[in-house]
Amino acid sequence: MKDFVYHQPTEVRFGRGRVREAGEIVARFGKKCLLVTVPEFPALAPLFARVKGILEEKGIAVAHFDGVIPNPTTDVVSAGALLARESGAEVVLGLGGGSSMDVAKAIAVEATHKGTCWDYLFFKKQPTAATLPVVAVTTTSGTGSHVTQVAVVTNPVERNKSALFNPILFPRVSIVDPELVVTAPKHVTATTGFDVFSHAFESYINPNGSPYTDLLALEAIHLVAANLPSAVRNGSDIEARTRMAWADTLGGLSIANAGVTLPHGIGMAMSGLYPHVAHGEALAAVYPAIMRYTYETSIVKFAAMGRLFDPALVRVGDAEAAKRSCEALDAFLRGIGLRMTLKDLRIPKDELKALAKASMILPDYKNHPRVATLDEILEILENSCRA
Ligand code: NAD
């Protein structure tokens, strides 16, 4: 068995109704809190008001930064960091999906360091212990950001989506309250749920994975296969929501220790160049072609994944199961309304080469079981233009 390190400092409070613990948790880190969310809208406004109330009950002064956007930009982080400094925030509470939690992490760095968060990307200067503590409350299932050391940010000038990556960014405490996810609309449920699968699967096939992350990843894939269709069909199915929230957490724990591969490399580049594309949509559009490009290099793992989506594959050998895992995933994507192409996502065909090049900026593609050349990525993108 291979040697490995597994590191996870985040205290996870998992369970229905546990958002009520936010005040007591935040108070551990200070009396002045920056609450970070998207702008209020009907589905989430009551939650924002409730959380403010929970914090204020514990004597915490709340400054509310409500400027988060999907695929959040460096400008958004700078506006939030300014408010953090002006309000003297001692702790940052990210309440929302991955975009809100990531902005909370990036603000925690920018508010306490020179320059902007973009100066602290994973390959640049690293943030110090001055970084504000972050508490995360997730409302999607999801990105796993509530248990990762990653903050994904887009620089709109460079049209580049990249990441801060440092252990200081692990949230100190995370609340995973499945009741907060029931308001997520069908498409958000499907795209974020597919992201959970992608995290788990890319950790599983990643050479940096370990017996520990394999265990987490396989359970996450099993939970997604069994529960995401129900959560998409009926958003108030709290049992399915709860199991997806657990799968999300497992996926996050897996990527925090094993990392992601080619689909995320392309997905990050796509949202960097085309911010209208949601993270989970980008992944859904390229997965079918990447599966077919890869399965022969990782037969046993693709077979194991395929059997979780299509139990009939237990009756065939690994090579056959691996091949048919591609069709099993196509059917799953169709079932959750995500069998889409790059054309559906309005990616201009004459820009595919630029997208292929951008997909090689982050090192994730190098951890794919079959390391793609520029031409191979271009071919994957061309194949992703048709269903
Ligand atoms: P998101 O946070 O962008 O939210 C998507 C939409 O859903 C938003 O409009 C939001 O307002 C809405 N929403 C969220 N929760 C809701 C709820 N309960 N009810 C109703 N509406 C709700 O989406 P996301 O997929 O959670 O996050 C995506 C971002 O996270 C991307 O930038 C992605 O790159 C990043 N990401 C980060 C990590 C990490 O480890 N830090 C991992 C994967 C992805």
Coordinates of C-alpha atoms and ligand atoms in Angstrom, one line a residue:
M1 CA 0.0 0.0 0.0
K2 CA 1.3 3.5 -0.8
D3 CA 2.4 6.0 1.9
F4 CA 0.2 9.0 2.3
V5 CA -0.5 12.2 4.3
Y6 CA -4.0 13.2 5.1
H7 CA -4.6 16.6 6.5
Q8 CA -7.9 18.2 7.6
P9 CA -8.1 20.9 10.3
T10 CA -11.7 22.1 9.7
E11 CA -14.2 21.4 12.4
V12 CA -17.3 20.2 10.6
R13 CA -20.7 20.6 12.2
F14 CA -23.1 18.5 10.1
G15 CA -26.8 18.2 10.6
R16 CA -30.2 19.7 10.0
G17 CA -30.9 23.0 11.9
R18 CA -27.2 23.5 12.9
V19 CA -27.1 27.0 11.4
R20 CA -28.4 28.1 14.8
E21 CA -24.9 27.4 16.1
A22 CA -23.3 30.1 13.9
G23 CA -23.3 32.8 16.7
E24 CA -21.6 30.6 19.2
I25 CA -19.0 29.5 16.6
V26 CA -18.2 33.0 15.2
A27 CA -17.9 34.4 18.8
R28 CA -14.9 32.1 19.3
F29 CA -13.0 34.2 16.8
G30 CA -14.1 37.7 17.6
K31 CA -16.8 40.2 18.2
K32 CA -16.7 41.9 14.7
C33 CA -17.8 39.7 11.8
L34 CA -17.9 40.3 8.1
L35 CA -20.8 38.3 6.6
V36 CA -20.2 37.5 3.0
T37 CA -23.1 36.7 0.6
V38 CA -24.6 37.2 -2.8
P39 CA -27.1 40.2 -3.0
E40 CA -30.4 39.4 -1.3
F41 CA -33.0 37.7 -3.4
P42 CA -36.3 36.0 -2.2
A43 CA -34.9 32.4 -1.8
L44 CA -32.0 33.5 0.4
A45 CA -33.1 36.8 2.0
P46 CA -34.8 35.1 5.0
L47 CA -31.6 33.0 5.7
F48 CA -29.4 36.1 5.6
A49 CA -31.7 37.9 8.1
R50 CA -31.8 34.8 10.3
V51 CA -28.0 34.5 10.4
K52 CA -27.6 38.2 11.2
G53 CA -30.0 37.7 14.0
I54 CA -28.2 34.6 15.3
L55 CA -24.9 36.5 15.3
E56 CA -26.3 39.7 16.9
E57 CA -27.9 37.6 19.7
K58 CA -24.3 36.6 20.7
G59 CA -23.2 40.3 20.8
I60 CA -21.4 40.1 17.5
A61 CA -21.3 43.3 15.3
V62 CA -22.1 42.3 11.7
A63 CA -20.9 44.2 8.6
H64 CA -22.7 42.6 5.6
F65 CA -20.8 42.4 2.3
D66 CA -23.4 41.3 -0.2
G67 CA -21.5 41.8 -3.4
V68 CA -20.7 38.2 -4.4
I69 CA -21.3 37.1 -7.9
P70 CA -21.0 33.6 -9.4
N71 CA -17.5 33.0 -10.7
P72 CA -16.4 35.9 -8.4
T73 CA -13.9 38.4 -9.6
T74 CA -10.9 40.1 -8.0
D75 CA -12.9 43.4 -8.0
V76 CA -15.6 41.7 -5.8
V77 CA -12.9 40.5 -3.4
S78 CA -11.3 44.0 -3.2
A79 CA -14.7 45.6 -2.4
G80 CA -15.2 43.0 0.4
A81 CA -11.7 43.4 1.7
L82 CA -12.3 47.2 2.0
L83 CA -15.4 46.7 4.0
A84 CA -13.6 44.1 6.2
R85 CA -10.9 46.7 7.0
E86 CA -13.3 49.6 7.5
S87 CA -15.4 47.6 9.9
G88 CA -12.5 46.1 11.8
A89 CA -13.6 42.6 11.1
E90 CA -11.9 39.9 13.2
V91 CA -13.6 37.0 11.5
V92 CA -15.2 36.4 8.1
L93 CA -18.3 34.3 7.7
G94 CA -18.9 33.0 4.1
L95 CA -22.6 32.1 3.8
G96 CA -23.7 30.6 0.4
G97 CA -22.3 28.4 -2.4
G98 CA -18.7 28.1 -3.4
S99 CA -18.6 31.6 -4.7
S100 CA -19.5 33.2 -1.3
M101 CA -17.2 30.8 0.7
D102 CA -14.3 31.5 -1.7
V103 CA -14.8 35.2 -1.6
A104 CA -14.8 35.0 2.2
K105 CA -11.4 33.2 2.1
A106 CA -9.9 35.6 -0.4
I107 CA -11.2 38.6 1.6
A108 CA -9.6 37.1 4.7
V109 CA -6.2 37.3 2.9
E110 CA -6.6 40.7 1.0
A111 CA -7.9 42.5 4.1
T112 CA -4.7 41.6 6.1
H113 CA -2.0 41.6 3.4
K114 CA -0.4 44.1 1.0
G115 CA -1.7 44.1 -2.6
T116 CA -4.7 42.1 -3.8
C117 CA -5.7 38.5 -3.4
W118 CA -4.4 37.9 -7.0
D119 CA -0.9 38.4 -5.6
Y120 CA -1.4 35.3 -3.4
L121 CA -2.3 32.7 -6.0
F122 CA -1.0 29.2 -5.3
F123 CA 2.3 29.8 -7.2
K124 CA 3.0 33.3 -5.9
K125 CA 3.6 34.9 -2.4
Q126 CA 1.8 32.9 0.3
P127 CA -0.6 34.4 2.8
T128 CA 0.6 34.5 6.4
A129 CA -0.9 33.8 9.8
A130 CA -2.3 37.4 9.7
T131 CA -5.1 36.0 7.5
L132 CA -8.5 36.4 9.2
P133 CA -10.2 33.2 10.4
V134 CA -13.0 32.0 8.1
V135 CA -16.2 30.3 9.1
A136 CA -18.2 28.7 6.3
V137 CA -21.9 27.9 6.0
T138 CA -22.7 26.2 2.8
T139 CA -26.0 26.5 0.9
T140 CA -25.1 24.3 -2.1
S141 CA -24.0 20.7 -2.4
G142 CA -21.6 21.7 -3.8
T143 CA -18.0 22.7 -4.2
G144 CA -16.7 21.3 -0.9
S145 CA -15.2 24.7 -0.3
H146 CA -16.3 24.5 3.3
V147 CA -13.5 21.9 3.9
T148 CA -10.8 23.0 1.4
Q149 CA -7.8 25.3 1.5
V150 CA -8.8 26.7 -1.9
A151 CA -10.3 30.0 -3.0
V152 CA -11.2 30.3 -6.6
V153 CA -11.1 33.8 -8.1
T154 CA -11.4 35.2 -11.6
N155 CA -9.3 38.1 -12.9
P156 CA -11.5 39.8 -15.5
V157 CA -8.7 41.8 -17.0
E158 CA -6.6 38.7 -17.6
R159 CA -9.8 36.6 -18.3
N160 CA -8.1 34.0 -16.1
K161 CA -9.7 31.9 -13.3
S162 CA -7.2 30.7 -10.8
A163 CA -6.9 29.9 -7.1
L164 CA -5.4 30.7 -3.8
F165 CA -4.3 27.5 -2.2
N166 CA -2.8 27.5 1.3
P167 CA -3.6 25.6 4.5
I168 CA -4.4 28.9 6.2
L169 CA -7.5 29.1 4.1
F170 CA -9.2 26.0 5.5
P171 CA -12.3 27.3 7.3
R172 CA -11.8 27.0 11.1
V173 CA -15.4 25.7 11.4
S174 CA -18.0 24.7 8.8
I175 CA -21.7 24.3 9.2
V176 CA -23.3 21.8 6.8
D177 CA -27.0 22.2 7.4
P178 CA -28.9 20.4 4.6
E179 CA -32.0 22.5 5.3
L180 CA -30.2 25.5 3.8
V181 CA -29.9 23.7 0.4
V182 CA -33.6 23.0 -0.1
T183 CA -34.2 26.4 -1.8
A184 CA -31.5 25.7 -4.5
P185 CA -33.3 25.6 -7.9
K186 CA -33.2 22.5 -10.1
H187 CA -30.3 23.7 -12.3
V188 CA -28.2 24.9 -9.4
T189 CA -28.9 21.5 -7.7
A190 CA -27.9 19.6 -10.8
T191 CA -24.7 21.6 -11.6
T192 CA -23.4 21.7 -8.1
G193 CA -24.3 18.0 -7.6
F194 CA -22.3 17.1 -10.7
D195 CA -19.4 19.1 -9.3
V196 CA -19.5 16.8 -6.2
F197 CA -19.2 13.8 -8.5
S198 CA -16.3 15.4 -10.4
H199 CA -14.4 16.2 -7.2
A200 CA -14.8 12.6 -6.0
F201 CA -14.0 11.0 -9.4
E202 CA -11.0 13.2 -10.1
S203 CA -9.6 12.5 -6.7
Y204 CA -10.1 8.8 -7.2
I205 CA -8.2 8.7 -10.5
N206 CA -5.6 11.2 -9.4
P207 CA -2.1 9.8 -8.8
N208 CA -2.0 12.0 -5.7
G209 CA -4.9 10.1 -4.2
S210 CA -4.5 7.6 -1.3
P211 CA -6.4 4.7 0.2
Y212 CA -7.9 7.4 2.5
T213 CA -9.2 9.6 -0.3
D214 CA -10.3 6.6 -2.4
L215 CA -12.6 5.6 0.5
L216 CA -14.1 9.1 0.7
A217 CA -14.4 9.5 -3.0
L218 CA -16.1 6.1 -3.7
E219 CA -18.7 6.8 -1.0
A220 CA -19.3 10.3 -2.5
I221 CA -19.8 8.8 -6.0
H222 CA -22.2 6.2 -4.6
L223 CA -24.2 8.9 -2.8
V224 CA -24.4 11.2 -5.9
A225 CA -25.5 8.3 -8.1
A226 CA -28.2 7.3 -5.6
N227 CA -29.4 10.8 -4.5
L228 CA -28.7 13.6 -7.0
P229 CA -31.6 12.6 -9.3
S230 CA -34.1 12.7 -6.4
A231 CA -32.7 16.0 -5.2
V232 CA -33.1 17.5 -8.7
R233 CA -36.6 16.0 -9.1
N234 CA -37.9 17.2 -5.7
G235 CA -35.8 19.9 -4.0
S236 CA -37.6 19.4 -0.7
D237 CA -36.6 15.8 -0.4
I238 CA -34.6 16.4 2.7
E239 CA -33.2 12.9 2.9
A240 CA -31.7 13.3 -0.6
R241 CA -30.5 16.8 0.3
T242 CA -28.8 15.5 3.4
R243 CA -27.1 12.7 1.6
M244 CA -25.9 15.1 -1.1
A245 CA -24.6 17.5 1.6
W246 CA -22.6 14.6 3.0
A247 CA -21.4 13.6 -0.5
D248 CA -20.3 17.3 -1.0
T249 CA -18.3 17.2 2.2
L250 CA -16.6 13.9 1.2
G251 CA -15.8 15.3 -2.2
G252 CA -14.3 18.4 -0.6
L253 CA -12.2 16.3 1.8
S254 CA -11.0 14.3 -1.2
I255 CA -9.9 17.2 -3.3
A256 CA -8.2 18.9 -0.4
N257 CA -5.9 15.9 -0.2
A258 CA -5.7 14.5 -3.7
G259 CA -6.6 17.4 -6.1
V260 CA -8.5 17.4 -9.4
T261 CA -7.5 16.5 -13.0
L262 CA -8.2 17.5 -16.6
P263 CA -12.0 18.2 -16.4
H264 CA -11.4 20.8 -13.7
G265 CA -8.4 22.2 -15.7
I266 CA -10.7 22.8 -18.7
G267 CA -13.7 23.9 -16.5
M268 CA -11.6 26.5 -14.8
A269 CA -10.3 27.9 -18.1
M270 CA -13.8 27.9 -19.5
S271 CA -15.4 30.0 -16.7
G272 CA -12.3 32.3 -16.8
L273 CA -12.8 33.1 -20.5
Y274 CA -16.6 32.9 -20.4
P275 CA -17.9 33.9 -16.9
H276 CA -21.5 33.2 -17.9
V277 CA -20.7 29.4 -17.8
A278 CA -21.4 28.0 -14.3
H279 CA -18.7 25.7 -13.0
G280 CA -20.8 22.6 -13.0
E281 CA -22.0 23.3 -16.6
A282 CA -18.5 23.5 -17.8
L283 CA -17.7 20.1 -16.2
A284 CA -20.9 18.5 -17.6
A285 CA -20.1 19.6 -21.1
V286 CA -16.6 18.1 -21.3
Y287 CA -17.0 15.0 -19.1
P288 CA -18.4 12.7 -21.8
A289 CA -15.5 13.3 -24.2
I290 CA -12.9 13.1 -21.4
M291 CA -14.3 9.8 -20.2
R292 CA -13.9 8.3 -23.7
Y293 CA -10.4 9.8 -24.0
T294 CA -9.4 8.3 -20.6
Y295 CA -11.1 5.1 -19.6
E296 CA -8.6 2.7 -21.2
T297 CA -5.8 4.0 -19.1
S298 CA -7.6 3.4 -15.8
I299 CA -9.8 0.4 -16.4
V300 CA -10.2 -0.8 -12.8
K301 CA -11.2 2.7 -11.5
F302 CA -13.5 3.5 -14.4
A303 CA -15.2 0.1 -14.0
A304 CA -15.7 0.7 -10.2
M305 CA -17.2 4.1 -11.0
G306 CA -19.4 2.7 -13.8
R307 CA -20.9 0.0 -11.5
L308 CA -22.0 2.7 -9.0
F309 CA -24.1 4.3 -11.7
D310 CA -25.2 1.1 -13.5
P311 CA -25.3 -1.9 -11.1
A312 CA -25.8 -4.2 -14.2
L313 CA -22.1 -3.7 -14.9
V314 CA -21.2 -6.0 -11.9
R315 CA -22.0 -8.8 -14.3
V316 CA -19.4 -7.9 -16.9
G317 CA -15.6 -7.8 -16.7
D318 CA -13.6 -4.7 -15.8
A319 CA -12.7 -3.7 -19.4
E320 CA -16.3 -3.9 -20.6
A321 CA -17.6 -2.1 -17.4
A322 CA -15.0 0.7 -17.9
K323 CA -16.1 1.2 -21.5
R324 CA -19.7 1.2 -20.6
S325 CA -19.1 3.6 -17.7
C326 CA -19.1 6.3 -20.4
E327 CA -22.6 5.5 -21.4
A328 CA -23.7 5.2 -17.8
L329 CA -22.5 8.7 -17.1
D330 CA -24.1 10.0 -20.3
A331 CA -27.4 8.6 -19.1
F332 CA -26.9 10.1 -15.6
L333 CA -26.3 13.5 -17.1
R334 CA -29.4 13.2 -19.3
G335 CA -31.4 12.3 -16.2
I336 CA -30.4 15.4 -14.3
G337 CA -30.8 17.7 -17.3
L338 CA -27.1 18.3 -17.9
R339 CA -26.3 16.4 -21.1
M340 CA -25.1 19.6 -22.8
T341 CA -22.5 20.7 -25.4
L342 CA -20.1 23.6 -25.7
K343 CA -22.6 24.9 -28.3
D344 CA -25.3 24.9 -25.7
L345 CA -23.0 26.9 -23.5
R346 CA -22.4 29.4 -26.3
I347 CA -18.6 28.8 -26.5
P348 CA -17.5 30.2 -29.9
K349 CA -16.1 27.3 -32.1
D350 CA -13.3 29.6 -33.4
E351 CA -12.0 30.1 -29.9
L352 CA -11.5 26.5 -29.0
K353 CA -7.8 26.6 -29.5
A354 CA -7.5 29.5 -27.1
L355 CA -9.6 27.6 -24.6
A356 CA -7.4 24.5 -25.0
K357 CA -4.3 26.6 -24.4
A358 CA -5.9 28.2 -21.3
S359 CA -6.7 24.7 -20.0
M360 CA -3.0 24.0 -19.6
I361 CA -2.3 27.1 -17.4
L362 CA -3.3 25.3 -14.2
P363 CA -1.3 22.2 -13.4
D364 CA -4.4 20.0 -12.9
Y365 CA -4.3 18.4 -16.4
K366 CA -0.9 16.9 -15.5
N367 CA -2.5 14.8 -12.8
H368 CA -5.0 13.2 -15.2
P369 CA -4.3 9.5 -15.8
R370 CA -3.7 10.2 -19.4
V371 CA -1.8 13.5 -19.8
A372 CA -3.2 15.3 -22.8
T373 CA -1.3 17.4 -25.3
L374 CA -2.6 20.6 -26.6
D375 CA -4.0 18.9 -29.8
E376 CA -5.7 16.2 -27.6
I377 CA -7.4 18.9 -25.5
L378 CA -8.5 20.6 -28.7
E379 CA -9.9 17.3 -29.9
I380 CA -11.8 16.8 -26.6
L381 CA -13.2 20.3 -27.0
E382 CA -14.3 19.6 -30.6
N383 CA -15.9 16.4 -29.5
S384 CA -17.7 18.3 -26.7
C385 CA -19.4 20.5 -29.3
R386 CA -21.7 17.6 -30.2
A387 CA -23.8 15.4 -28.0
Ligands
NAD1 P1 -22.5 29.6 -6.5 O1 -22.0 29.9 -5.2 O2 -21.9 30.5 -7.6 O3 -24.0 29.7 -6.5 C1 -24.7 29.5 -7.8 C2 -26.1 30.2 -7.7 O4 -26.9 29.6 -6.8 C3 -25.9 31.7 -7.2 O5 -26.8 32.5 -8.0 C4 -26.4 31.6 -5.8 O6 -27.0 32.8 -5.4 C5 -27.5 30.5 -5.9 N1 -27.7 29.8 -4.6 C6 -26.7 29.2 -3.8 N2 -27.3 28.6 -2.8 C7 -28.7 28.7 -3.0 C8 -29.8 28.2 -2.2 N3 -29.7 27.5 -1.1 N4 -31.0 28.6 -2.7 C9 -31.2 29.3 -3.8 N5 -30.1 29.8 -4.5 C10 -28.9 29.5 -4.1 O7 -22.3 28.1 -7.0 P2 -21.3 27.0 -6.5 O8 -21.3 26.0 -7.6 O9 -21.6 26.5 -5.1 O10 -19.8 27.7 -6.4 C11 -19.1 27.8 -7.6 C12 -17.8 28.5 -7.4 O11 -17.0 27.7 -6.5 C13 -17.0 28.5 -8.7 O12 -16.3 29.8 -8.7 C14 -16.0 27.4 -8.5 O13 -14.9 27.5 -9.3 C15 -15.7 27.4 -7.1 N6 -15.2 26.1 -6.5 C16 -14.5 26.2 -5.4 C17 -13.9 25.1 -4.8 C18 -13.1 25.2 -3.6 O14 -12.5 24.2 -3.1 N7 -12.9 26.4 -3.1 C19 -14.2 23.8 -5.4 C20 -15.0 23.8 -6.5 C21 -15.5 24.9 -7.1

